[in-house]
JSON list of N, CA and C in Angstrom, two decimals:
[
{"chain": "N", "resi": 1, "resn": "MET", "atom": "N", "xyz": [-74.03, 187.83, 80.11]},
{"chain": "N", "resi": 1, "resn": "MET", "atom": "CA", "xyz": [-74.59, 189.17, 80.06]},
{"chain": "N", "resi": 1, "resn": "MET", "atom": "C", "xyz": [-75.65, 189.35, 81.17]},
{"chain": "N", "resi": 2, "resn": "PHE", "atom": "N", "xyz": [-76.61, 188.38, 81.20]},
{"chain": "N", "resi": 2, "resn": "PHE", "atom": "CA", "xyz": [-77.66, 188.53, 82.21]},
{"chain": "N", "resi": 2, "resn": "PHE", "atom": "C", "xyz": [-77.04, 188.48, 83.62]},
{"chain": "N", "resi": 3, "resn": "GLY", "atom": "N", "xyz": [-76.13, 187.61, 83.87]},
{"chain": "N", "resi": 3, "resn": "GLY", "atom": "CA", "xyz": [-75.44, 187.59, 85.16]},
{"chain": "N", "resi": 3, "resn": "GLY", "atom": "C", "xyz": [-74.83, 188.88, 85.59]},
{"chain": "N", "resi": 4, "resn": "PHE", "atom": "N", "xyz": [-74.16, 189.47, 84.59]},
{"chain": "N", "resi": 4, "resn": "PHE", "atom": "CA", "xyz": [-73.48, 190.80, 84.87]},
{"chain": "N", "resi": 4, "resn": "PHE", "atom": "C", "xyz": [-74.49, 191.82, 85.18]},
{"chain": "N", "resi": 5, "resn": "THR", "atom": "N", "xyz": [-75.57, 191.82, 84.48]},
{"chain": "N", "resi": 5, "resn": "THR", "atom": "CA", "xyz": [-76.59, 192.97, 84.70]},
{"chain": "N", "resi": 5, "resn": "THR", "atom": "C", "xyz": [-77.25, 192.73, 86.10]},
{"chain": "N", "resi": 6, "resn": "ASP", "atom": "N", "xyz": [-77.51, 191.45, 86.36]},
{"chain": "N", "resi": 6, "resn": "ASP", "atom": "CA", "xyz": [-78.14, 191.03, 87.66]},
{"chain": "N", "resi": 6, "resn": "ASP", "atom": "C", "xyz": [-77.26, 191.50, 88.76]},
{"chain": "N", "resi": 7, "resn": "CYS", "atom": "N", "xyz": [-75.98, 191.27, 88.67]},
{"chain": "N", "resi": 7, "resn": "CYS", "atom": "CA", "xyz": [-75.00, 191.64, 89.72]},
{"chain": "N", "resi": 7, "resn": "CYS", "atom": "C", "xyz": [-74.91, 193.17, 89.79]},
{"chain": "N", "resi": 8, "resn": "PHE", "atom": "N", "xyz": [-75.00, 193.86, 88.64]},
{"chain": "N", "resi": 8, "resn": "PHE", "atom": "CA", "xyz": [-74.91, 195.31, 88.66]},
{"chain": "N", "resi": 8, "resn": "PHE", "atom": "C", "xyz": [-76.12, 195.86, 89.43]},
{"chain": "N", "resi": 9, "resn": "ILE", "atom": "N", "xyz": [-77.30, 195.37, 89.12]},
{"chain": "N", "resi": 9, "resn": "ILE", "atom": "CA", "xyz": [-78.49, 195.84, 89.79]},
{"chain": "N", "resi": 9, "resn": "ILE", "atom": "C", "xyz": [-78.44, 195.58, 91.23]},
{"chain": "N", "resi": 10, "resn": "ARG", "atom": "N", "xyz": [-77.98, 194.36, 91.63]},
{"chain": "N", "resi": 10, "resn": "ARG", "atom": "CA", "xyz": [-77.80, 194.08, 93.07]},
{"chain": "N", "resi": 10, "resn": "ARG", "atom": "C", "xyz": [-76.96, 195.04, 93.77]},
{"chain": "N", "resi": 11, "resn": "LYS", "atom": "N", "xyz": [-75.86, 195.33, 93.07]},
{"chain": "N", "resi": 11, "resn": "LYS", "atom": "CA", "xyz": [-74.75, 196.30, 93.67]},
{"chain": "N", "resi": 11, "resn": "LYS", "atom": "C", "xyz": [-75.50, 197.65, 93.84]},
{"chain": "N", "resi": 12, "resn": "LYS", "atom": "N", "xyz": [-76.26, 198.06, 92.87]},
{"chain": "N", "resi": 12, "resn": "LYS", "atom": "CA", "xyz": [-76.94, 199.39, 92.88]},
{"chain": "N", "resi": 12, "resn": "LYS", "atom": "C", "xyz": [-77.96, 199.42, 94.09]},
{"chain": "N", "resi": 13, "resn": "GLU", "atom": "N", "xyz": [-78.66, 198.36, 94.21]},
{"chain": "N", "resi": 13, "resn": "GLU", "atom": "CA", "xyz": [-79.62, 198.20, 95.37]},
{"chain": "N", "resi": 13, "resn": "GLU", "atom": "C", "xyz": [-78.90, 198.31, 96.67]},
{"chain": "N", "resi": 14, "resn": "GLY", "atom": "N", "xyz": [-77.83, 197.70, 96.74]},
{"chain": "N", "resi": 14, "resn": "GLY", "atom": "CA", "xyz": [-76.92, 197.72, 98.05]},
{"chain": "N", "resi": 14, "resn": "GLY", "atom": "C", "xyz": [-76.49, 199.14, 98.33]},
{"chain": "N", "resi": 15, "resn": "ILE", "atom": "N", "xyz": [-76.07, 199.84, 97.27]},
{"chain": "N", "resi": 15, "resn": "ILE", "atom": "CA", "xyz": [-75.63, 201.25, 97.37]},
{"chain": "N", "resi": 15, "resn": "ILE", "atom": "C", "xyz": [-76.84, 202.10, 97.82]},
{"chain": "N", "resi": 16, "resn": "ASP", "atom": "N", "xyz": [-77.92, 202.02, 97.25]},
{"chain": "N", "resi": 16, "resn": "ASP", "atom": "CA", "xyz": [-79.17, 202.68, 97.66]},
{"chain": "N", "resi": 16, "resn": "ASP", "atom": "C", "xyz": [-79.50, 202.43, 99.04]},
{"chain": "N", "resi": 17, "resn": "LEU", "atom": "N", "xyz": [-79.38, 201.23, 99.53]},
{"chain": "N", "resi": 17, "resn": "LEU", "atom": "CA", "xyz": [-79.65, 200.85, 100.86]},
{"chain": "N", "resi": 17, "resn": "LEU", "atom": "C", "xyz": [-78.65, 201.49, 101.81]},
{"chain": "N", "resi": 18, "resn": "GLU", "atom": "N", "xyz": [-77.41, 201.47, 101.49]},
{"chain": "N", "resi": 18, "resn": "GLU", "atom": "CA", "xyz": [-76.40, 202.20, 102.29]},
{"chain": "N", "resi": 18, "resn": "GLU", "atom": "C", "xyz": [-76.70, 203.68, 102.41]},
{"chain": "N", "resi": 19, "resn": "ASN", "atom": "N", "xyz": [-77.00, 204.30, 101.24]},
{"chain": "N", "resi": 19, "resn": "ASN", "atom": "CA", "xyz": [-77.32, 205.68, 101.26]},
{"chain": "N", "resi": 19, "resn": "ASN", "atom": "C", "xyz": [-78.62, 205.97, 102.17]},
{"chain": "N", "resi": 20, "resn": "ALA", "atom": "N", "xyz": [-79.54, 205.12, 102.16]},
{"chain": "N", "resi": 20, "resn": "ALA", "atom": "CA", "xyz": [-80.83, 205.30, 102.94]},
{"chain": "N", "resi": 20, "resn": "ALA", "atom": "C", "xyz": [-80.33, 205.23, 104.50]},
{"chain": "N", "resi": 21, "resn": "GLU", "atom": "N", "xyz": [-79.45, 204.24, 104.76]},
{"chain": "N", "resi": 21, "resn": "GLU", "atom": "CA", "xyz": [-78.99, 204.12, 106.20]},
{"chain": "N", "resi": 21, "resn": "GLU", "atom": "C", "xyz": [-78.23, 205.43, 106.64]},
{"chain": "N", "resi": 22, "resn": "ILE", "atom": "N", "xyz": [-77.35, 205.87, 105.73]},
{"chain": "N", "resi": 22, "resn": "ILE", "atom": "CA", "xyz": [-76.63, 207.06, 106.14]},
{"chain": "N", "resi": 22, "resn": "ILE", "atom": "C", "xyz": [-77.56, 208.25, 106.26]},
{"chain": "N", "resi": 23, "resn": "ARG", "atom": "N", "xyz": [-78.60, 208.37, 105.37]},
{"chain": "N", "resi": 23, "resn": "ARG", "atom": "CA", "xyz": [-79.49, 209.49, 105.44]},
{"chain": "N", "resi": 23, "resn": "ARG", "atom": "C", "xyz": [-80.27, 209.39, 106.81]},
{"chain": "N", "resi": 24, "resn": "ASN", "atom": "N", "xyz": [-80.74, 208.18, 107.20]},
{"chain": "N", "resi": 24, "resn": "ASN", "atom": "CA", "xyz": [-81.44, 207.96, 108.46]},
{"chain": "N", "resi": 24, "resn": "ASN", "atom": "C", "xyz": [-80.55, 208.33, 109.62]},
{"chain": "N", "resi": 25, "resn": "PHE", "atom": "N", "xyz": [-79.24, 207.95, 109.53]},
{"chain": "N", "resi": 25, "resn": "PHE", "atom": "CA", "xyz": [-78.26, 208.15, 110.58]},
{"chain": "N", "resi": 25, "resn": "PHE", "atom": "C", "xyz": [-78.10, 209.76, 110.76]},
{"chain": "N", "resi": 26, "resn": "LEU", "atom": "N", "xyz": [-77.93, 210.48, 109.60]},
{"chain": "N", "resi": 26, "resn": "LEU", "atom": "CA", "xyz": [-77.73, 211.90, 109.67]},
{"chain": "N", "resi": 26, "resn": "LEU", "atom": "C", "xyz": [-79.02, 212.65, 110.24]},
{"chain": "N", "resi": 27, "resn": "ASP", "atom": "N", "xyz": [-80.17, 212.08, 109.79]},
{"chain": "N", "resi": 27, "resn": "ASP", "atom": "CA", "xyz": [-81.42, 212.63, 110.34]},
{"chain": "N", "resi": 27, "resn": "ASP", "atom": "C", "xyz": [-81.53, 212.52, 111.88]},
{"chain": "N", "resi": 28, "resn": "THR", "atom": "N", "xyz": [-81.10, 211.40, 112.28]},
{"chain": "N", "resi": 28, "resn": "THR", "atom": "CA", "xyz": [-81.12, 211.12, 113.76]},
{"chain": "N", "resi": 28, "resn": "THR", "atom": "C", "xyz": [-80.18, 212.01, 114.48]},
{"chain": "N", "resi": 29, "resn": "MET", "atom": "N", "xyz": [-79.02, 212.21, 113.92]},
{"chain": "N", "resi": 29, "resn": "MET", "atom": "CA", "xyz": [-77.98, 213.06, 114.52]},
{"chain": "N", "resi": 29, "resn": "MET", "atom": "C", "xyz": [-78.59, 214.53, 114.61]},
{"chain": "N", "resi": 30, "resn": "GLN", "atom": "N", "xyz": [-79.22, 214.93, 113.50]},
{"chain": "N", "resi": 30, "resn": "GLN", "atom": "CA", "xyz": [-79.66, 216.35, 113.44]},
{"chain": "N", "resi": 30, "resn": "GLN", "atom": "C", "xyz": [-80.77, 216.46, 114.51]},
{"chain": "N", "resi": 31, "resn": "GLU", "atom": "N", "xyz": [-81.70, 215.50, 114.68]},
{"chain": "N", "resi": 31, "resn": "GLU", "atom": "CA", "xyz": [-82.73, 215.55, 115.66]},
{"chain": "N", "resi": 31, "resn": "GLU", "atom": "C", "xyz": [-82.04, 215.56, 117.08]},
{"chain": "N", "resi": 32, "resn": "GLN", "atom": "N", "xyz": [-81.06, 214.83, 117.36]},
{"chain": "N", "resi": 32, "resn": "GLN", "atom": "CA", "xyz": [-80.45, 214.84, 118.58]},
{"chain": "N", "resi": 32, "resn": "GLN", "atom": "C", "xyz": [-79.76, 216.22, 118.90]},
{"chain": "N", "resi": 33, "resn": "VAL", "atom": "N", "xyz": [-79.05, 216.76, 117.89]},
{"chain": "N", "resi": 33, "resn": "VAL", "atom": "CA", "xyz": [-78.47, 218.08, 118.06]},
{"chain": "N", "resi": 33, "resn": "VAL", "atom": "C", "xyz": [-79.54, 219.14, 118.28]},
{"chain": "N", "resi": 34, "resn": "ALA", "atom": "N", "xyz": [-80.63, 219.03, 117.60]},
{"chain": "N", "resi": 34, "resn": "ALA", "atom": "CA", "xyz": [-81.75, 220.05, 117.74]},
{"chain": "N", "resi": 34, "resn": "ALA", "atom": "C", "xyz": [-82.33, 219.96, 119.18]},
{"chain": "N", "resi": 35, "resn": "SER", "atom": "N", "xyz": [-82.53, 218.73, 119.59]},
{"chain": "N", "resi": 35, "resn": "SER", "atom": "CA", "xyz": [-83.17, 218.62, 120.95]},
{"chain": "N", "resi": 35, "resn": "SER", "atom": "C", "xyz": [-82.10, 219.02, 122.08]},
{"chain": "N", "resi": 36, "resn": "PHE", "atom": "N", "xyz": [-80.79, 218.70, 121.76]},
{"chain": "N", "resi": 36, "resn": "PHE", "atom": "CA", "xyz": [-79.75, 219.15, 122.71]},
{"chain": "N", "resi": 36, "resn": "PHE", "atom": "C", "xyz": [-79.70, 220.69, 122.87]},
{"chain": "N", "resi": 37, "resn": "ARG", "atom": "N", "xyz": [-79.76, 221.38, 121.68]},
{"chain": "N", "resi": 37, "resn": "ARG", "atom": "CA", "xyz": [-79.74, 222.81, 121.68]},
{"chain": "N", "resi": 37, "resn": "ARG", "atom": "C", "xyz": [-80.98, 223.31, 122.34]},
{"chain": "N", "resi": 38, "resn": "GLY", "atom": "N", "xyz": [-82.18, 222.65, 122.17]},
{"chain": "N", "resi": 38, "resn": "GLY", "atom": "CA", "xyz": [-83.38, 223.06, 122.71]},
{"chain": "N", "resi": 38, "resn": "GLY", "atom": "C", "xyz": [-83.33, 223.08, 124.32]},
{"chain": "N", "resi": 39, "resn": "SER", "atom": "N", "xyz": [-82.56, 222.06, 124.84]},
{"chain": "N", "resi": 39, "resn": "SER", "atom": "CA", "xyz": [-82.49, 221.83, 126.22]},
{"chain": "N", "resi": 39, "resn": "SER", "atom": "C", "xyz": [-81.48, 222.76, 126.91]},
{"chain": "N", "resi": 40, "resn": "LEU", "atom": "N", "xyz": [-80.71, 223.52, 126.11]},
{"chain": "N", "resi": 40, "resn": "LEU", "atom": "CA", "xyz": [-79.67, 224.44, 126.70]},
{"chain": "N", "resi": 40, "resn": "LEU", "atom": "C", "xyz": [-80.37, 225.67, 127.22]}
]
C-alpha cells in the first residue's frame, strides 16, 4: 500500500513538473511573439 501511494505521489510530482515546463514554454513563446509583433 505504501509503495503504491509513494509511486502515485511521485507520478503526480512528475506531471506537475511537466505542466510547469509546458507553462514556461508557452510563456516564452508568448513573449517572443509579443516582441516580434512589437518590432514590426
